[in-house]
XYZ file of C-alpha atoms in Angstrom:
487
model
C 75.816 176.248 53.541
C 76.483 178.043 56.766
C 73.199 176.734 58.221
C 74.082 173.097 57.253
C 77.497 173.330 58.945
C 75.905 174.672 62.083
C 73.453 171.743 62.123
C 76.233 169.153 61.814
C 78.185 170.828 64.614
C 75.177 170.810 66.921
C 74.436 167.111 66.098
C 78.032 166.075 66.935
C 77.882 168.039 70.177
C 74.641 166.283 71.197
C 76.094 162.792 70.454
C 79.133 163.524 72.626
C 76.907 164.831 75.416
C 74.668 161.718 75.307
C 77.685 159.382 75.312
C 79.211 161.221 78.250
C 75.871 161.077 80.121
C 75.564 157.298 79.566
C 79.094 156.613 80.776
C 78.583 158.877 83.812
C 75.311 157.107 84.675
C 76.981 153.672 84.563
C 79.894 154.909 86.653
C 77.909 156.778 89.305
C 75.164 154.134 89.730
C 76.853 150.704 90.026
C 73.667 149.178 91.492
C 72.234 149.084 87.965
C 74.849 146.477 86.938
C 75.564 144.070 89.853
C 78.561 141.818 89.253
C 81.195 139.750 91.135
C 84.412 140.268 89.232
C 87.570 138.226 89.515
C 91.112 139.518 89.236
C 91.547 138.056 85.756
C 91.540 140.374 82.761
C 91.121 138.940 79.288
C 92.983 140.578 76.417
C 90.962 141.590 73.354
C 90.629 139.062 70.578
C 93.192 139.489 67.815
C 92.173 140.727 64.408
C 92.778 138.751 61.260
C 94.410 140.097 58.093
C 91.105 140.797 56.368
C 89.758 142.838 59.260
C 87.480 140.107 60.662
C 87.789 139.169 64.331
C 88.788 135.674 65.434
C 86.706 134.346 68.313
C 88.673 133.749 71.482
C 87.859 130.819 73.803
C 87.157 131.603 77.457
C 86.360 129.083 80.215
C 84.333 130.280 83.197
C 83.068 128.720 86.370
C 79.457 128.953 87.435
C 79.065 132.222 89.366
C 82.515 133.471 88.308
C 83.413 136.466 86.120
C 86.271 137.952 84.105
C 87.168 141.526 83.073
C 87.370 142.424 79.372
C 89.373 145.503 78.300
C 88.753 146.553 74.685
C 90.813 148.881 72.437
C 87.816 151.016 71.325
C 84.613 152.329 72.864
C 81.780 149.834 73.136
C 78.544 150.714 71.424
C 76.672 147.425 71.316
C 76.981 143.902 72.815
C 75.550 140.666 71.387
C 74.998 137.744 73.818
C 73.803 134.558 72.135
C 72.315 132.932 75.268
C 72.008 135.193 78.326
C 70.926 132.206 80.466
C 74.428 130.721 80.208
C 76.561 133.881 80.401
C 75.942 137.632 80.480
C 78.027 140.697 79.628
C 77.836 143.932 81.674
C 79.458 147.147 80.391
C 81.068 149.142 83.206
C 82.821 151.833 81.131
C 83.348 152.810 77.515
C 86.133 150.204 77.008
C 85.576 147.700 79.847
C 83.031 144.916 80.270
C 82.436 142.048 82.682
C 81.450 138.561 81.530
C 79.607 136.481 84.180
C 78.964 132.745 84.039
C 75.405 131.814 84.990
C 74.964 128.087 84.304
C 76.762 125.180 82.664
C 76.767 125.459 78.893
C 78.301 127.202 75.895
C 77.553 130.541 74.226
C 79.344 133.428 72.483
C 79.562 137.207 73.027
C 80.432 139.838 70.394
C 81.278 143.529 71.020
C 80.674 146.323 68.457
C 81.806 149.967 68.254
C 79.795 153.096 67.310
C 80.422 152.507 63.603
C 79.004 148.960 63.835
C 82.405 147.337 63.459
C 83.186 144.204 65.468
C 85.662 144.892 68.256
C 86.009 141.404 69.800
C 84.294 138.013 69.869
C 84.479 135.355 72.581
C 83.376 131.716 72.708
C 82.313 131.142 76.322
C 82.247 127.711 77.989
C 80.744 127.799 81.471
C 81.773 124.797 83.581
C 81.737 123.752 87.189
C 84.023 125.637 89.542
C 86.610 122.963 90.336
C 89.123 124.988 92.352
C 87.763 123.578 95.610
C 88.026 120.039 94.224
C 91.630 120.604 93.158
C 92.554 121.984 96.582
C 90.952 118.989 98.315
C 92.865 116.527 96.105
C 96.182 118.310 96.693
C 95.629 118.208 100.453
C 94.510 114.556 100.573
C 96.929 113.107 97.982
C 100.146 115.137 97.977
C 102.138 112.347 96.260
C 99.828 112.159 93.233
C 99.602 114.381 90.161
C 95.877 114.513 89.380
C 94.238 116.984 86.997
C 90.545 117.845 87.228
C 88.661 119.036 84.153
C 84.995 119.833 83.666
C 83.121 118.041 80.884
C 79.614 119.470 80.572
C 78.030 119.069 83.978
C 80.466 116.271 84.856
C 84.102 115.992 85.960
C 86.963 114.059 84.348
C 90.033 113.018 86.366
C 93.338 112.577 84.546
C 96.990 112.427 85.503
C 98.782 109.839 87.600
C 98.483 108.417 91.101
C 101.055 106.729 93.309
C 98.897 103.637 93.940
C 95.491 102.170 93.029
C 94.231 103.173 96.469
C 95.099 106.828 95.761
C 93.252 106.701 92.438
C 90.184 105.208 94.093
C 90.321 107.718 96.941
C 90.542 110.634 94.473
C 87.409 109.405 92.697
C 85.557 109.085 96.009
C 86.522 112.632 97.062
C 85.307 114.092 93.779
C 82.072 112.096 93.958
C 81.294 113.573 97.351
C 81.982 117.140 96.175
C 80.120 116.770 92.886
C 77.223 114.889 94.451
C 76.805 112.096 91.889
C 78.782 109.028 90.884
C 77.596 109.163 87.273
C 79.156 112.593 86.728
C 82.744 111.478 87.508
C 84.989 109.910 84.843
C 88.096 108.368 86.408
C 90.981 108.228 83.889
C 93.800 108.298 86.440
C 96.806 106.159 85.551
C 98.778 104.381 88.272
C 102.478 105.198 87.956
C 103.702 101.766 88.984
C 102.023 98.778 90.584
C 104.035 97.609 93.544
C 104.945 93.979 94.024
C 104.698 92.474 97.487
C 106.553 89.423 98.746
C 105.019 87.737 101.780
C 107.052 85.548 104.089
C 104.998 83.331 106.408
C 106.555 81.360 109.255
C 104.580 78.586 110.931
C 106.487 77.261 113.960
C 105.061 74.589 116.247
C 106.417 72.490 119.109
C 104.267 69.682 120.473
C 105.188 67.666 123.565
C 103.400 64.545 124.760
C 103.745 62.414 127.901
C 101.917 59.141 128.563
C 102.203 57.044 131.732
C 100.430 53.717 132.191
C 100.478 51.384 135.181
C 98.086 48.533 135.765
C 97.882 45.077 137.315
C 95.632 42.294 136.047
C 94.834 39.409 138.396
C 93.643 35.923 137.481
C 92.841 33.282 140.113
C 91.193 29.852 140.311
C 89.870 28.850 143.722
C 88.601 25.330 144.493
C 86.250 24.639 147.391
C 85.479 20.955 147.246
C 83.551 20.422 144.087
C 83.073 24.202 143.548
C 85.469 26.101 141.317
C 85.613 29.938 141.530
C 87.426 31.817 138.821
C 88.513 35.437 139.382
C 89.626 37.710 136.508
C 90.410 41.444 136.801
C 91.499 43.185 133.554
C 91.743 46.969 133.919
C 91.749 48.890 130.586
C 93.576 52.150 129.843
C 90.797 54.537 128.849
C 92.632 57.869 128.816
C 94.849 56.795 125.917
C 92.182 54.411 124.565
C 94.695 51.539 124.407
C 97.914 50.333 126.003
C 101.069 51.788 124.536
C 102.520 48.398 123.660
C 100.584 45.189 123.808
C 102.521 42.315 125.303
C 104.880 44.498 127.330
C 103.944 42.662 130.508
C 105.536 41.186 133.598
C 103.688 38.061 134.697
C 104.050 36.522 138.160
C 102.320 33.340 139.366
C 101.554 32.742 143.006
C 101.218 29.036 143.526
C 99.126 27.242 140.974
C 95.992 29.356 141.176
C 96.884 33.104 141.226
C 98.523 34.950 138.314
C 99.426 38.655 138.381
C 100.281 40.566 135.185
C 102.017 43.939 135.565
C 101.619 46.391 132.655
C 103.799 49.489 132.967
C 104.842 51.846 130.174
C 105.917 55.467 129.814
C 106.201 57.438 126.576
C 107.546 60.967 126.041
C 107.891 62.675 122.690
C 108.388 66.046 121.082
C 107.497 67.192 117.565
C 108.857 70.342 115.933
C 107.199 71.699 112.802
C 108.578 74.620 110.813
C 107.179 75.872 107.501
C 108.266 79.076 105.757
C 106.428 79.586 102.454
C 107.276 82.736 100.467
C 105.099 84.203 97.729
C 105.162 87.377 95.601
C 102.171 89.101 93.979
C 101.271 92.435 92.377
C 99.391 94.885 94.563
C 95.683 94.170 94.303
C 96.099 90.672 92.805
C 95.833 87.281 94.534
C 98.502 84.582 94.574
C 98.472 80.950 95.724
C 101.309 78.635 96.742
C 100.849 74.883 97.393
C 103.500 72.323 98.324
C 102.291 68.897 99.344
C 100.504 65.915 97.939
C 97.426 63.735 98.019
C 96.772 60.344 99.567
C 94.027 57.910 98.511
C 91.042 57.011 100.674
C 88.856 54.042 99.697
C 85.274 55.127 99.199
C 83.617 51.912 98.031
C 83.572 49.028 95.594
C 81.987 49.175 92.159
C 81.009 45.869 90.525
C 79.593 45.011 87.153
C 76.543 42.742 86.890
C 76.152 40.470 83.872
C 72.877 39.677 82.110
C 72.595 36.424 84.047
C 72.880 38.250 87.378
C 76.474 37.236 88.043
C 78.537 39.860 89.864
C 82.128 40.329 88.774
C 84.844 42.754 87.777
C 84.760 44.606 91.063
C 86.883 47.738 91.253
C 87.890 49.586 94.395
C 87.010 53.286 94.135
C 89.109 55.875 95.944
C 89.139 59.610 96.506
C 92.157 61.780 97.182
C 92.672 64.177 100.067
C 95.215 66.975 99.891
C 97.842 67.744 102.507
C 100.928 69.908 102.710
C 101.686 73.628 102.896
C 99.482 76.212 101.205
C 99.511 80.002 101.164
C 97.025 82.386 99.592
C 97.180 86.145 100.011
C 96.024 89.374 98.384
C 98.225 92.438 99.054
C 97.185 96.056 98.582
C 99.796 98.796 98.969
C 97.977 101.604 100.762
C 100.620 104.305 101.106
C 104.379 104.412 101.059
C 105.484 101.380 103.030
C 102.069 100.256 104.361
C 100.469 97.075 103.072
C 97.010 95.617 103.619
C 96.999 91.816 103.501
C 94.296 89.222 103.151
C 96.133 86.034 104.200
C 95.148 82.378 104.356
C 97.827 79.844 105.289
C 97.564 76.149 106.101
C 99.958 73.408 107.186
C 98.572 69.872 107.154
C 100.145 66.450 107.483
C 99.113 62.825 107.500
C 98.717 61.505 111.047
C 98.020 58.132 112.626
C 95.941 59.755 115.350
C 92.247 58.974 114.980
C 93.041 56.673 112.061
C 90.483 54.091 110.939
C 91.249 50.453 110.274
C 88.744 48.244 108.543
C 87.921 46.121 105.583
C 88.876 42.571 104.724
C 92.505 43.482 104.175
C 92.749 45.603 107.309
C 93.119 48.875 105.370
C 94.182 51.794 107.570
C 92.806 55.202 106.663
C 94.955 57.954 108.214
C 93.717 61.291 109.442
C 94.954 64.785 108.592
C 96.394 67.119 111.209
C 95.748 70.695 110.084
C 96.838 74.140 111.257
C 95.017 76.907 109.405
C 94.845 80.693 109.851
C 92.940 83.258 107.796
C 92.687 86.987 108.518
C 93.117 90.524 107.175
C 95.726 92.849 108.645
C 97.847 95.918 107.891
C 101.640 95.871 108.258
C 104.443 98.198 107.146
C 106.891 96.865 104.605
C 109.558 94.809 106.377
C 107.586 94.606 109.634
C 106.450 91.346 111.208
C 103.253 90.492 113.030
C 101.957 87.361 114.754
C 98.728 86.703 112.889
C 97.872 83.571 114.906
C 99.082 81.722 117.981
C 98.136 78.729 120.077
C 99.074 77.498 123.544
C 97.331 74.259 124.391
C 97.806 72.102 127.494
C 95.653 68.981 127.664
C 95.764 66.565 130.573
C 93.791 63.330 130.769
C 93.892 60.846 133.662
C 91.827 57.752 134.232
C 91.784 55.128 137.004
C 89.962 51.864 136.363
C 89.628 49.050 138.878
C 87.456 46.724 140.877
C 84.948 48.661 143.012
C 85.774 48.647 146.676
C 89.115 46.909 146.418
C 90.540 49.548 144.060
C 89.996 52.213 146.726
C 92.252 50.580 149.306
C 95.337 52.743 150.117
C 98.159 50.380 149.125
C 96.610 47.026 148.440
C 94.215 48.651 145.976
C 97.051 49.033 143.467
C 96.673 45.329 142.694
C 93.082 45.874 141.596
C 93.310 49.047 139.453
C 95.103 50.684 136.527
C 96.170 54.263 136.088
C 96.440 56.010 132.711
C 97.949 59.547 132.484
C 98.186 61.573 129.260
C 99.589 65.114 128.964
C 99.787 66.935 125.610
C 101.258 70.419 125.248
C 101.282 72.421 122.024
C 102.724 75.830 121.232
C 102.256 77.284 117.772
C 102.781 80.700 116.196
C 102.168 82.075 112.701
C 104.279 85.106 111.715
C 103.850 87.182 108.550
C 106.331 89.649 107.070
C 105.528 91.530 103.839
C 108.093 93.323 101.691
C 107.646 95.744 98.798
C 110.087 94.230 96.295
C 111.601 95.129 92.940
C 113.019 92.950 90.215
C 116.761 92.237 90.354
C 119.342 90.811 87.990
C 119.540 87.054 87.659
C 123.135 87.018 88.876
C 121.976 88.354 92.242
C 119.733 85.349 92.835
C 120.721 81.849 93.949
C 118.935 78.533 93.427
C 118.915 75.534 95.764
C 120.781 73.461 93.174
C 123.569 75.983 92.583
C 126.937 74.269 92.979
C 125.509 70.798 93.559
C 128.056 68.079 92.792
C 127.615 64.343 93.135
C 130.077 62.387 95.229
C 132.720 60.401 93.442
C 132.743 56.613 93.592
C 135.533 56.421 96.243
C 133.690 58.953 98.407
C 130.396 57.125 98.039
C 131.824 53.624 98.592
C 134.436 54.301 101.249
C 133.061 57.343 103.087
C 129.336 56.942 102.403
C 128.979 60.458 100.983
C 126.004 61.307 98.796
C 127.295 64.636 97.495
C 130.534 66.570 97.599
C 129.077 70.043 97.953
C 125.679 71.694 98.152
C 125.688 75.484 97.910
C 127.717 78.243 96.277
C 130.664 79.999 97.982
C 129.686 83.435 99.253
C 125.948 82.962 98.619
C 124.792 81.685 101.995
C 127.236 83.447 104.329
C 129.268 86.068 102.447
C 130.888 87.381 105.628
C 132.481 84.010 106.573
C 135.213 81.905 105.076
C 134.441 78.205 105.260
C 136.922 75.444 104.884
C 136.015 72.087 103.504
C 132.525 71.179 102.404
C 129.760 73.646 103.175
C 126.226 74.591 102.173
C 122.736 73.781 103.336
C 123.188 70.021 103.494
C 126.349 68.044 104.111
C 126.166 64.248 104.147
């Protein structure tokens, strides 16, 4: 019995010595277990009521590590897939877990008695701390979360605008290196609404001066009769201003002089202010105008006997008026990118065509159109288009030789002078708008009241009032009738 007790004592002493030697070797020679440890320490997995260990979930980045402190000495370590993650024991109760590549595995620690100390389910993902820092620096007004899904990245959270959400996806794509590995699930907090106010202002001045003398003479020399006729056209304006506005003088019975003099001056002012509201990123169109018919031909039916009848005039319609089309995109707080197309057209008698058996006149369309893309802050204005045009035309027509005489040549020539000046400007002003209560809005027909019979018959009034008190000018006190229109 004494010999058996001595053997057990010696065996226990040798086990302690070997354990101490192993721990000392690991401590004194760290080169045998290279590792890059982080400052995070994972707590041991909790034990269940029946003594079994519940696996604890740990997420690691590729090339990152965590420190595991265990309650008992480690005797054995089980790593399911060392290619994904590895465990390195640094002391009797401390181990390091290192992530190697993207994937999932588990690690189990055992003590000297073969009992399970702790178990961990390891998920190795991409290291996304650099991506998160880049998103916080680039988009401080957005709350975007970045999570790794396998070898890909999923973006969640909210962004201030669609542009911020798109920019976040582009940043992550550059850092990850592939578009297919990024899932963009960012929600936009609120889509802004943009109201665009366009002002088209134009002033056109025209001046036409015409002066010409037409001579007609009959000269008789014996039995010879010589007729002289000098009609000088107005070619700068293509036609006289008024036909028949002449002063005719007859010298004797053979010479007749017709004086044609006319001057015309006019000014045209055009102002159009269409307003339109659209959601950021969506297009909107506004049209106010009409269509006028243009004859395109005659369609006739032919009977079986070859007789033509039932002819119908065919027409097509051309549009004119005010149109506005724009697509706003709210970039950042207060800055708006606009794609704008605006047009103001009207029916004009210039360059009109007259033809057909009934003398049908086909008018032309005078158009002012501007289309561009620009960036403006909310509430700011910008001139997106402008025009200054000065056109001068002058023509002198007369009889060669005689028309060149200093004073007398006036009788043998006509002078036509045309000067057209146009100034036009297109202004755009966008606003980021919000919905308001209906009581805060006014309509053009608010407060409209028809005139009574005595007012209409005796005073010629069409309406008593047009407008609502305090809506148009709240800071003024009007007396009598007021509003936008007073007849």
